[in-house]
């Protein structure tokens, strides 16, 4: 499972055997069942997670009690509550497995040590955050489109999500009612 | 003006004199008047900008012809159309000075060279993008709140924006009509 992470890191930087071993030793593995929570809003957020297989979602519960999905992470994406993780604060979001999911997780202190040992990892993580930032900008832009255009663009940009994410969660992420999403899907077939 | 950038970088990493000089030589300065554009949607995006003084906004024009503001950058923030900048594509956003603004800009090739010369800069930029990503996550969360709650939270979190940003732009950023924003402001006084 750590091969997938090493392989992803090597897209950006070169690693020698010693570095690879150090990375592998710094991560713990987590095997989540569908719908299992790995972080609960209000708890401390000790880990940042790399998705080796499966899919996570980041969400919060709004003041009407509905779950609002902010982000999904498929294979090769990282997910955590970044503010809570970096500043040892309690989490503003929960993280749940959308399907059976295999994760690699690393604690803040271990990550800091690892990056000190392998400074090239800063380059890797700069790329990871740059992509995450860029995706969230696009997200903000899409959120302002008329709903049908938003959906059409989203389908073009992220076809793999449309296939894998349950309709109810996708609707929450897109800010639609499940009924409206189902109507749009029919219209587009 | 480059002192402000050096000072900001030194919050995250240590720089020797040679590195400082190299950084200073790699940047161009831009002095923008209020409302001046530094990037226009559709053009190539050659630079990424550091705000030394003033304020920028990132926006696009929607299909009804209205400007939609996605993000502001005050002093010590970076701004560019990150996708266009990294992949030499034409810009999906425009960038405009909200007030008289002093910028430091660096071209993609020069930035790549600079980071190669001073690898510690990867750590600096990892932090820059981590913060930007984190701010945009909060933004997505806030956008889903009822409008009055969104405004109240925004005022608490970013009081300096409320003071400096013209009402019309702030309304566009918050997704309000200027009339609704003006009503909220009266209610909160």
mmCIF file of C-alpha atoms in Angstrom:
data_model
loop_
_atom_site.group_PDB
_atom_site.id
_atom_site.type_symbol
_atom_site.label_atom_id
_atom_site.label_comp_id
_atom_site.label_asym_id
_atom_site.label_seq_id
_atom_site.Cartn_x
_atom_site.Cartn_y
_atom_site.Cartn_z
ATOM 1 C CA UNK A 1 0.000 0.000 0.000
ATOM 2 C CA UNK A 2 2.912 2.334 0.759
ATOM 3 C CA UNK A 3 4.048 1.730 -2.850
ATOM 4 C CA UNK A 4 1.175 3.911 -4.027
ATOM 5 C CA UNK A 5 2.351 6.795 -1.848
ATOM 6 C CA UNK A 6 6.018 6.383 -2.839
ATOM 7 C CA UNK A 7 4.968 6.259 -6.471
ATOM 8 C CA UNK A 8 2.947 9.491 -6.062
ATOM 9 C CA UNK A 9 5.814 11.285 -4.316
ATOM 10 C CA UNK A 10 8.201 10.172 -7.070
ATOM 11 C CA UNK A 11 6.088 12.007 -9.630
ATOM 12 C CA UNK A 12 7.511 15.185 -8.089
ATOM 13 C CA UNK A 13 10.849 14.317 -6.480
ATOM 14 C CA UNK A 14 13.528 11.605 -6.547
ATOM 15 C CA UNK A 15 13.817 9.352 -3.499
ATOM 16 C CA UNK A 16 16.735 7.084 -2.553
ATOM 17 C CA UNK A 17 16.133 3.764 -0.771
ATOM 18 C CA UNK A 18 16.870 5.212 2.658
ATOM 19 C CA UNK A 19 14.307 7.984 2.165
ATOM 20 C CA UNK A 20 11.717 5.503 0.947
ATOM 21 C CA UNK A 21 12.206 3.380 4.058
ATOM 22 C CA UNK A 22 11.977 6.410 6.289
ATOM 23 C CA UNK A 23 8.713 7.440 4.662
ATOM 24 C CA UNK A 24 7.254 3.952 4.925
ATOM 25 C CA UNK A 25 8.160 3.767 8.630
ATOM 26 C CA UNK A 26 6.536 7.129 9.376
ATOM 27 C CA UNK A 27 3.041 6.195 8.232
ATOM 28 C CA UNK A 28 0.346 4.088 9.820
ATOM 29 C CA UNK A 29 -2.229 2.255 7.738
ATOM 30 C CA UNK A 30 -5.981 2.531 8.223
ATOM 31 C CA UNK A 31 -8.541 0.232 6.714
ATOM 32 C CA UNK A 32 -11.981 1.835 6.753
ATOM 33 C CA UNK A 33 -15.329 0.286 6.072
ATOM 34 C CA UNK A 34 -17.880 2.196 4.039
ATOM 35 C CA UNK A 35 -19.302 5.079 6.117
ATOM 36 C CA UNK A 36 -16.660 4.681 8.843
ATOM 37 C CA UNK A 37 -15.477 7.953 10.380
ATOM 38 C CA UNK A 38 -11.758 8.682 10.687
ATOM 39 C CA UNK A 39 -12.231 12.180 12.130
ATOM 40 C CA UNK A 40 -15.183 13.594 14.026
ATOM 41 C CA UNK A 41 -15.996 17.326 14.224
ATOM 42 C CA UNK A 42 -14.899 18.647 17.627
ATOM 43 C CA UNK A 43 -12.166 16.043 18.173
ATOM 44 C CA UNK A 44 -8.448 16.703 17.873
ATOM 45 C CA UNK A 45 -7.101 16.001 14.412
ATOM 46 C CA UNK A 46 -3.854 14.057 14.843
ATOM 47 C CA UNK A 47 -3.293 12.772 11.319
ATOM 48 C CA UNK A 48 -3.184 13.827 7.721
ATOM 49 C CA UNK A 49 -4.253 11.035 5.360
ATOM 50 C CA UNK A 50 -3.212 9.883 1.935
ATOM 51 C CA UNK A 51 -5.860 7.870 0.071
ATOM 52 C CA UNK A 52 -4.232 4.700 -1.279
ATOM 53 C CA UNK A 53 -7.546 3.170 -2.311
ATOM 54 C CA UNK A 54 -11.153 4.285 -1.991
ATOM 55 C CA UNK A 55 -12.657 7.650 -1.278
ATOM 56 C CA UNK A 56 -13.034 10.063 1.655
ATOM 57 C CA UNK A 57 -15.300 13.023 2.155
ATOM 58 C CA UNK A 58 -14.850 16.107 4.349
ATOM 59 C CA UNK A 59 -18.086 17.510 5.751
ATOM 60 C CA UNK A 60 -19.634 19.465 8.580
ATOM 61 C CA UNK A 61 -23.079 19.512 10.112
ATOM 62 C CA UNK A 62 -24.865 22.820 9.559
ATOM 63 C CA UNK A 63 -27.123 24.463 12.141
ATOM 64 C CA UNK A 64 -30.148 22.716 10.651
ATOM 65 C CA UNK A 65 -28.497 19.357 11.294
ATOM 66 C CA UNK A 66 -27.728 18.577 7.635
ATOM 67 C CA UNK A 67 -24.357 17.244 6.552
ATOM 68 C CA UNK A 68 -22.623 19.584 4.120
ATOM 69 C CA UNK A 69 -19.900 17.943 2.044
ATOM 70 C CA UNK A 70 -17.033 20.308 1.262
ATOM 71 C CA UNK A 71 -14.613 18.008 -0.492
ATOM 72 C CA UNK A 72 -13.928 14.493 -1.704
ATOM 73 C CA UNK A 73 -10.559 12.735 -1.909
ATOM 74 C CA UNK A 74 -10.035 9.829 -4.302
ATOM 75 C CA UNK A 75 -6.786 7.852 -4.723
ATOM 76 C CA UNK A 76 -3.594 9.965 -4.534
ATOM 77 C CA UNK A 77 -5.283 12.861 -2.753
ATOM 78 C CA UNK A 78 -4.528 13.987 0.759
ATOM 79 C CA UNK A 79 -7.177 14.865 3.281
ATOM 80 C CA UNK A 80 -7.257 16.306 6.785
ATOM 81 C CA UNK A 81 -8.760 19.285 8.591
ATOM 82 C CA UNK A 82 -5.690 21.319 7.759
ATOM 83 C CA UNK A 83 -6.237 24.083 10.363
ATOM 84 C CA UNK A 84 -6.925 21.610 13.147
ATOM 85 C CA UNK A 85 -4.004 19.391 12.109
ATOM 86 C CA UNK A 86 -1.463 22.211 11.928
ATOM 87 C CA UNK A 87 -2.519 24.107 15.042
ATOM 88 C CA UNK A 88 -3.592 21.226 17.284
ATOM 89 C CA UNK A 89 -7.126 22.603 17.409
ATOM 90 C CA UNK A 90 -10.348 20.657 17.499
ATOM 91 C CA UNK A 91 -11.705 19.777 14.081
ATOM 92 C CA UNK A 92 -14.300 21.910 12.272
ATOM 93 C CA UNK A 93 -14.999 19.046 9.875
ATOM 94 C CA UNK A 94 -15.590 15.306 9.969
ATOM 95 C CA UNK A 95 -13.946 12.860 7.569
ATOM 96 C CA UNK A 96 -15.770 9.716 6.484
ATOM 97 C CA UNK A 97 -15.087 6.837 4.089
ATOM 98 C CA UNK A 98 -17.480 6.956 1.135
ATOM 99 C CA UNK A 99 -16.622 3.367 0.211
ATOM 100 C CA UNK A 100 -14.192 0.779 1.619
ATOM 101 C CA UNK A 101 -10.993 2.840 1.899
ATOM 102 C CA UNK A 102 -7.306 2.237 2.565
ATOM 103 C CA UNK A 103 -5.412 5.161 4.062
ATOM 104 C CA UNK A 104 -1.884 6.028 5.050
ATOM 105 C CA UNK A 105 -1.826 8.471 7.933
ATOM 106 C CA UNK A 106 0.983 10.462 9.492
ATOM 107 C CA UNK A 107 1.015 12.469 12.726
ATOM 108 C CA UNK A 108 1.995 16.141 12.714
ATOM 109 C CA UNK A 109 5.227 15.560 14.671
ATOM 110 C CA UNK A 110 6.255 12.663 12.459
ATOM 111 C CA UNK A 111 5.540 14.700 9.367
ATOM 112 C CA UNK A 112 7.668 17.574 10.667
ATOM 113 C CA UNK A 113 10.518 15.165 11.412
ATOM 114 C CA UNK A 114 10.183 13.460 8.042
ATOM 115 C CA UNK A 115 10.303 16.746 6.156
ATOM 116 C CA UNK A 116 13.359 17.761 8.167
ATOM 117 C CA UNK A 117 15.075 14.499 7.172
ATOM 118 C CA UNK A 118 13.969 14.699 3.519
ATOM 119 C CA UNK A 119 13.721 18.422 2.705
ATOM 120 C CA UNK A 120 12.702 17.609 -0.893
ATOM 121 C CA UNK A 121 9.342 16.604 0.537
ATOM 122 C CA UNK A 122 8.597 20.338 0.889
ATOM 123 C CA UNK A 123 8.491 20.418 -2.903
ATOM 124 C CA UNK A 124 6.118 17.480 -2.974
ATOM 125 C CA UNK A 125 3.792 19.060 -0.417
ATOM 126 C CA UNK A 126 4.015 22.443 -2.118
ATOM 127 C CA UNK A 127 2.629 20.717 -5.198
ATOM 128 C CA UNK A 128 -0.039 18.886 -3.197
ATOM 129 C CA UNK A 129 -1.288 22.141 -1.633
ATOM 130 C CA UNK A 130 -0.987 24.087 -4.840
ATOM 131 C CA UNK A 131 -3.274 21.566 -6.541
ATOM 132 C CA UNK A 132 -5.676 21.549 -3.604
ATOM 133 C CA UNK A 133 -5.809 25.348 -3.613
ATOM 134 C CA UNK A 134 -6.366 25.414 -7.342
ATOM 135 C CA UNK A 135 -9.185 22.841 -7.112
ATOM 136 C CA UNK A 136 -10.895 24.837 -4.376
ATOM 137 C CA UNK A 137 -10.712 28.042 -6.459
ATOM 138 C CA UNK A 138 -12.384 26.249 -9.331
ATOM 139 C CA UNK A 139 -14.939 24.957 -6.853
ATOM 140 C CA UNK A 140 -15.780 28.494 -5.683
ATOM 141 C CA UNK A 141 -16.146 29.585 -9.307
ATOM 142 C CA UNK A 142 -18.389 26.631 -10.125
ATOM 143 C CA UNK A 143 -20.548 27.188 -7.036
ATOM 144 C CA UNK A 144 -21.651 30.515 -8.485
ATOM 145 C CA UNK A 145 -22.822 29.124 -11.812
ATOM 146 C CA UNK A 146 -26.464 28.325 -12.489
ATOM 147 C CA UNK A 147 -26.991 24.811 -11.108
ATOM 148 C CA UNK A 148 -27.420 23.013 -14.448
ATOM 149 C CA UNK A 149 -24.224 24.570 -15.871
ATOM 150 C CA UNK A 150 -22.333 23.749 -12.683
ATOM 151 C CA UNK A 151 -23.379 20.107 -12.998
ATOM 152 C CA UNK A 152 -22.461 19.896 -16.688
ATOM 153 C CA UNK A 153 -19.006 21.388 -16.049
ATOM 154 C CA UNK A 154 -18.453 19.182 -13.032
ATOM 155 C CA UNK A 155 -19.288 16.063 -15.085
ATOM 156 C CA UNK A 156 -16.754 17.074 -17.743
ATOM 157 C CA UNK A 157 -14.006 17.907 -15.248
ATOM 158 C CA UNK A 158 -14.492 15.029 -12.788
ATOM 159 C CA UNK A 159 -16.249 12.142 -14.589
ATOM 160 C CA UNK A 160 -14.836 9.613 -12.099
ATOM 161 C CA UNK A 161 -16.696 11.309 -9.237
ATOM 162 C CA UNK A 162 -20.044 11.080 -10.969
ATOM 163 C CA UNK A 163 -19.576 7.309 -11.319
ATOM 164 C CA UNK A 164 -18.392 6.594 -7.797
ATOM 165 C CA UNK A 165 -20.056 8.985 -5.389
ATOM 166 C CA UNK A 166 -23.513 8.039 -4.077
ATOM 167 C CA UNK A 167 -26.187 10.373 -5.422
ATOM 168 C CA UNK A 168 -27.119 11.740 -1.986
ATOM 169 C CA UNK A 169 -23.524 12.780 -1.164
ATOM 170 C CA UNK A 170 -22.968 14.227 -4.610
ATOM 171 C CA UNK A 171 -26.125 16.326 -4.221
ATOM 172 C CA UNK A 172 -24.866 17.619 -0.845
ATOM 173 C CA UNK A 173 -21.488 18.492 -2.377
ATOM 174 C CA UNK A 174 -23.068 20.293 -5.313
ATOM 175 C CA UNK A 175 -25.521 22.093 -3.045
ATOM 176 C CA UNK A 176 -28.524 20.467 -4.770
ATOM 177 C CA UNK A 177 -31.429 18.525 -3.341
ATOM 178 C CA UNK A 178 -31.188 14.806 -4.258
ATOM 179 C CA UNK A 179 -34.416 15.260 -6.267
ATOM 180 C CA UNK A 180 -32.941 18.083 -8.329
ATOM 181 C CA UNK A 181 -29.785 16.060 -9.043
ATOM 182 C CA UNK A 182 -31.847 13.070 -10.140
ATOM 183 C CA UNK A 183 -33.830 15.343 -12.475
ATOM 184 C CA UNK A 184 -30.608 16.788 -13.967
ATOM 185 C CA UNK A 185 -29.215 13.285 -14.493
ATOM 186 C CA UNK A 186 -32.330 12.221 -16.383
ATOM 187 C CA UNK A 187 -32.203 15.367 -18.479
ATOM 188 C CA UNK A 188 -28.561 14.693 -19.426
ATOM 189 C CA UNK A 189 -29.086 11.108 -20.548
ATOM 190 C CA UNK B 1 9.694 47.273 -1.146
ATOM 191 C CA UNK B 2 11.541 43.967 -1.506
ATOM 192 C CA UNK B 3 12.211 44.194 2.269
ATOM 193 C CA UNK B 4 8.566 43.330 2.866
ATOM 194 C CA UNK B 5 8.879 40.151 0.821
ATOM 195 C CA UNK B 6 12.203 39.160 2.431
ATOM 196 C CA UNK B 7 10.690 39.786 5.825
ATOM 197 C CA UNK B 8 7.696 37.596 4.989
ATOM 198 C CA UNK B 9 9.875 34.766 3.681
ATOM 199 C CA UNK B 10 12.015 34.950 6.843
ATOM 200 C CA UNK B 11 8.964 34.159 8.941
ATOM 201 C CA UNK B 12 9.276 30.634 7.548
ATOM 202 C CA UNK B 13 12.899 30.078 6.547
ATOM 203 C CA UNK B 14 16.383 31.556 7.137
ATOM 204 C CA UNK B 15 18.032 33.421 4.259
ATOM 205 C CA UNK B 16 21.710 34.341 3.883
ATOM 206 C CA UNK B 17 22.736 37.577 2.146
ATOM 207 C CA UNK B 18 23.406 35.845 -1.156
ATOM 208 C CA UNK B 19 19.947 34.296 -1.195
ATOM 209 C CA UNK B 20 18.345 37.631 -0.348
ATOM 210 C CA UNK B 21 20.114 39.287 -3.260
ATOM 211 C CA UNK B 22 19.120 36.501 -5.596
ATOM 212 C CA UNK B 23 15.480 36.867 -4.563
ATOM 213 C CA UNK B 24 15.550 40.647 -4.966
ATOM 214 C CA UNK B 25 17.042 40.339 -8.448
ATOM 215 C CA UNK B 26 14.416 37.842 -9.559
ATOM 216 C CA UNK B 27 11.417 40.080 -8.978
ATOM 217 C CA UNK B 28 10.037 43.033 -10.921
ATOM 218 C CA UNK B 29 8.065 45.782 -9.236
ATOM 219 C CA UNK B 30 4.635 46.963 -10.344
ATOM 220 C CA UNK B 31 2.961 50.133 -9.203
ATOM 221 C CA UNK B 32 -0.766 49.987 -9.869
ATOM 222 C CA UNK B 33 -3.327 52.736 -9.709
ATOM 223 C CA UNK B 34 -6.708 52.047 -8.186
ATOM 224 C CA UNK B 35 -8.768 49.853 -10.571
ATOM 225 C CA UNK B 36 -5.768 49.104 -12.797
ATOM 226 C CA UNK B 37 -5.709 45.570 -14.233
ATOM 227 C CA UNK B 38 -2.567 43.461 -13.941
ATOM 228 C CA UNK B 39 -4.106 40.364 -15.541
ATOM 229 C CA UNK B 40 -7.028 40.143 -17.966
ATOM 230 C CA UNK B 41 -9.171 37.022 -18.414
ATOM 231 C CA UNK B 42 -8.139 35.275 -21.633
ATOM 232 C CA UNK B 43 -4.546 36.584 -21.633
ATOM 233 C CA UNK B 44 -1.489 34.533 -20.740
ATOM 234 C CA UNK B 45 -0.561 34.778 -17.085
ATOM 235 C CA UNK B 46 3.203 35.291 -16.908
ATOM 236 C CA UNK B 47 3.640 36.380 -13.284
ATOM 237 C CA UNK B 48 2.732 35.495 -9.766
ATOM 238 C CA UNK B 49 2.440 38.558 -7.533
ATOM 239 C CA UNK B 50 3.265 39.339 -3.928
ATOM 240 C CA UNK B 51 1.331 42.288 -2.475
ATOM 241 C CA UNK B 52 3.822 44.623 -0.754
ATOM 242 C CA UNK B 53 1.226 47.349 -0.236
ATOM 243 C CA UNK B 54 -2.417 47.717 -1.200
ATOM 244 C CA UNK B 55 -4.971 45.157 -2.267
ATOM 245 C CA UNK B 56 -5.766 42.987 -5.292
ATOM 246 C CA UNK B 57 -8.874 41.119 -6.261
ATOM 247 C CA UNK B 58 -9.303 38.026 -8.443
ATOM 248 C CA UNK B 59 -12.545 37.961 -10.420
ATOM 249 C CA UNK B 60 -14.240 36.654 -13.529
ATOM 250 C CA UNK B 61 -17.125 37.900 -15.611
ATOM 251 C CA UNK B 62 -20.128 35.569 -15.492
ATOM 252 C CA UNK B 63 -22.386 34.854 -18.454
ATOM 253 C CA UNK B 64 -24.706 37.668 -17.428
ATOM 254 C CA UNK B 65 -21.785 40.105 -17.682
ATOM 255 C CA UNK B 66 -21.398 40.648 -13.907
ATOM 256 C CA UNK B 67 -17.998 40.605 -12.239
ATOM 257 C CA UNK B 68 -17.737 37.864 -9.630
ATOM 258 C CA UNK B 69 -14.976 38.391 -7.074
ATOM 259 C CA UNK B 70 -13.429 35.112 -5.912
ATOM 260 C CA UNK B 71 -10.619 36.354 -3.686
ATOM 261 C CA UNK B 72 -8.847 39.385 -2.266
ATOM 262 C CA UNK B 73 -5.131 39.695 -1.457
ATOM 263 C CA UNK B 74 -3.931 42.247 1.082
ATOM 264 C CA UNK B 75 -0.293 42.818 2.104
ATOM 265 C CA UNK B 76 1.809 39.633 2.373
ATOM 266 C CA UNK B 77 -0.542 37.560 0.249
ATOM 267 C CA UNK B 78 0.280 36.101 -3.135
ATOM 268 C CA UNK B 79 -2.036 36.230 -6.089
ATOM 269 C CA UNK B 80 -2.096 34.819 -9.607
ATOM 270 C CA UNK B 81 -4.307 32.600 -11.727
ATOM 271 C CA UNK B 82 -2.453 29.560 -10.466
ATOM 272 C CA UNK B 83 -3.579 27.127 -13.202
ATOM 273 C CA UNK B 84 -2.795 29.588 -15.990
ATOM 274 C CA UNK B 85 0.544 30.535 -14.394
ATOM 275 C CA UNK B 86 1.729 26.944 -13.898
ATOM 276 C CA UNK B 87 0.561 25.515 -17.200
ATOM 277 C CA UNK B 88 1.061 28.515 -19.509
ATOM 278 C CA UNK B 89 -2.650 28.598 -20.251
ATOM 279 C CA UNK B 90 -4.810 31.650 -20.827
ATOM 280 C CA UNK B 91 -6.257 33.104 -17.646
ATOM 281 C CA UNK B 92 -9.743 32.203 -16.370
ATOM 282 C CA UNK B 93 -9.658 35.200 -14.030
ATOM 283 C CA UNK B 94 -8.731 38.875 -14.086
ATOM 284 C CA UNK B 95 -6.692 40.569 -11.367
ATOM 285 C CA UNK B 96 -7.313 44.211 -10.497
ATOM 286 C CA UNK B 97 -5.962 46.673 -7.922
ATOM 287 C CA UNK B 98 -8.687 47.604 -5.424
ATOM 288 C CA UNK B 99 -6.655 50.619 -4.252
ATOM 289 C CA UNK B 100 -3.212 51.988 -5.144
ATOM 290 C CA UNK B 101 -1.068 48.843 -4.962
ATOM 291 C CA UNK B 102 2.619 47.942 -4.984
ATOM 292 C CA UNK B 103 3.451 44.476 -6.248
ATOM 293 C CA UNK B 104 6.475 42.265 -6.658
ATOM 294 C CA UNK B 105 6.063 39.892 -9.584
ATOM 295 C CA UNK B 106 8.094 36.914 -10.704
ATOM 296 C CA UNK B 107 7.880 34.940 -13.955
ATOM 297 C CA UNK B 108 7.353 31.172 -13.912
ATOM 298 C CA UNK B 109 10.845 30.384 -15.289
ATOM 299 C CA UNK B 110 12.520 32.736 -12.836
ATOM 300 C CA UNK B 111 10.564 31.244 -9.963
ATOM 301 C CA UNK B 112 11.593 27.725 -11.002
ATOM 302 C CA UNK B 113 15.237 28.825 -11.172
ATOM 303 C CA UNK B 114 15.032 30.635 -7.858
ATOM 304 C CA UNK B 115 13.564 27.629 -6.081
ATOM 305 C CA UNK B 116 16.265 25.442 -7.597
ATOM 306 C CA UNK B 117 18.926 27.828 -6.216
ATOM 307 C CA UNK B 118 17.248 28.190 -2.809
ATOM 308 C CA UNK B 119 15.450 24.884 -2.162
ATOM 309 C CA UNK B 120 14.258 26.156 1.237
ATOM 310 C CA UNK B 121 11.813 28.325 -0.691
ATOM 311 C CA UNK B 122 9.770 25.174 -1.290
ATOM 312 C CA UNK B 123 9.011 25.257 2.427
ATOM 313 C CA UNK B 124 7.980 28.897 2.206
ATOM 314 C CA UNK B 125 5.675 28.247 -0.754
ATOM 315 C CA UNK B 126 4.296 25.101 0.843
ATOM 316 C CA UNK B 127 3.186 27.340 3.717
ATOM 317 C CA UNK B 128 1.817 29.982 1.343
ATOM 318 C CA UNK B 129 -0.320 27.419 -0.505
ATOM 319 C CA UNK B 130 -1.321 25.626 2.652
ATOM 320 C CA UNK B 131 -2.712 28.890 4.032
ATOM 321 C CA UNK B 132 -4.397 29.735 0.728
ATOM 322 C CA UNK B 133 -5.988 26.286 0.594
ATOM 323 C CA UNK B 134 -7.136 26.568 4.181
ATOM 324 C CA UNK B 135 -8.660 30.022 3.565
ATOM 325 C CA UNK B 136 -10.525 28.761 0.526
ATOM 326 C CA UNK B 137 -11.951 25.801 2.488
ATOM 327 C CA UNK B 138 -13.247 28.209 5.116
ATOM 328 C CA UNK B 139 -14.656 30.308 2.290
ATOM 329 C CA UNK B 140 -16.596 27.340 0.880
ATOM 330 C CA UNK B 141 -17.941 26.608 4.350
ATOM 331 C CA UNK B 142 -18.955 30.224 4.892
ATOM 332 C CA UNK B 143 -20.637 30.464 1.471
ATOM 333 C CA UNK B 144 -23.162 27.870 2.601
ATOM 334 C CA UNK B 145 -24.235 29.712 5.729
ATOM 335 C CA UNK B 146 -27.342 31.905 5.812
ATOM 336 C CA UNK B 147 -26.228 35.308 4.487
ATOM 337 C CA UNK B 148 -26.466 37.231 7.754
ATOM 338 C CA UNK B 149 -24.421 34.604 9.646
ATOM 339 C CA UNK B 150 -21.858 34.517 6.846
ATOM 340 C CA UNK B 151 -21.458 38.286 7.089
ATOM 341 C CA UNK B 152 -21.139 38.261 10.890
ATOM 342 C CA UNK B 153 -18.485 35.534 10.802
ATOM 343 C CA UNK B 154 -16.630 37.238 7.993
ATOM 344 C CA UNK B 155 -16.513 40.510 9.975
ATOM 345 C CA UNK B 156 -15.047 38.683 12.975
ATOM 346 C CA UNK B 157 -12.480 36.757 10.948
ATOM 347 C CA UNK B 158 -11.396 39.524 8.551
ATOM 348 C CA UNK B 159 -12.156 42.937 10.109
ATOM 349 C CA UNK B 160 -9.492 44.652 7.955
ATOM 350 C CA UNK B 161 -11.370 43.687 4.796
ATOM 351 C CA UNK B 162 -14.604 45.267 5.945
ATOM 352 C CA UNK B 163 -12.766 48.554 6.480
ATOM 353 C CA UNK B 164 -10.840 48.631 3.244
ATOM 354 C CA UNK B 165 -12.877 46.973 0.525
ATOM 355 C CA UNK B 166 -15.424 49.141 -1.320
ATOM 356 C CA UNK B 167 -18.971 48.078 -0.516
ATOM 357 C CA UNK B 168 -19.771 47.063 -4.103
ATOM 358 C CA UNK B 169 -16.793 44.665 -4.336
ATOM 359 C CA UNK B 170 -17.411 43.253 -0.897
ATOM 360 C CA UNK B 171 -21.019 42.527 -1.888
ATOM 361 C CA UNK B 172 -19.816 40.730 -5.042
ATOM 362 C CA UNK B 173 -17.348 38.661 -2.997
ATOM 363 C CA UNK B 174 -19.974 37.719 -0.434
ATOM 364 C CA UNK B 175 -22.529 36.928 -3.136
ATOM 365 C CA UNK B 176 -24.891 39.659 -1.863
ATOM 366 C CA UNK B 177 -26.550 42.525 -3.713
ATOM 367 C CA UNK B 178 -25.026 45.908 -2.642
ATOM 368 C CA UNK B 179 -28.459 46.802 -1.216
ATOM 369 C CA UNK B 180 -28.566 43.712 0.973
ATOM 370 C CA UNK B 181 -25.041 44.372 2.260
ATOM 371 C CA UNK B 182 -25.933 47.956 3.093
ATOM 372 C CA UNK B 183 -29.002 46.716 4.999
ATOM 373 C CA UNK B 184 -26.893 44.198 6.965
ATOM 374 C CA UNK B 185 -24.362 46.908 7.843
ATOM 375 C CA UNK B 186 -27.081 49.161 9.205
ATOM 376 C CA UNK B 187 -28.537 46.281 11.209
ATOM 377 C CA UNK B 188 -25.121 45.535 12.762
ATOM 378 C CA UNK B 189 -24.399 49.078 13.879
#
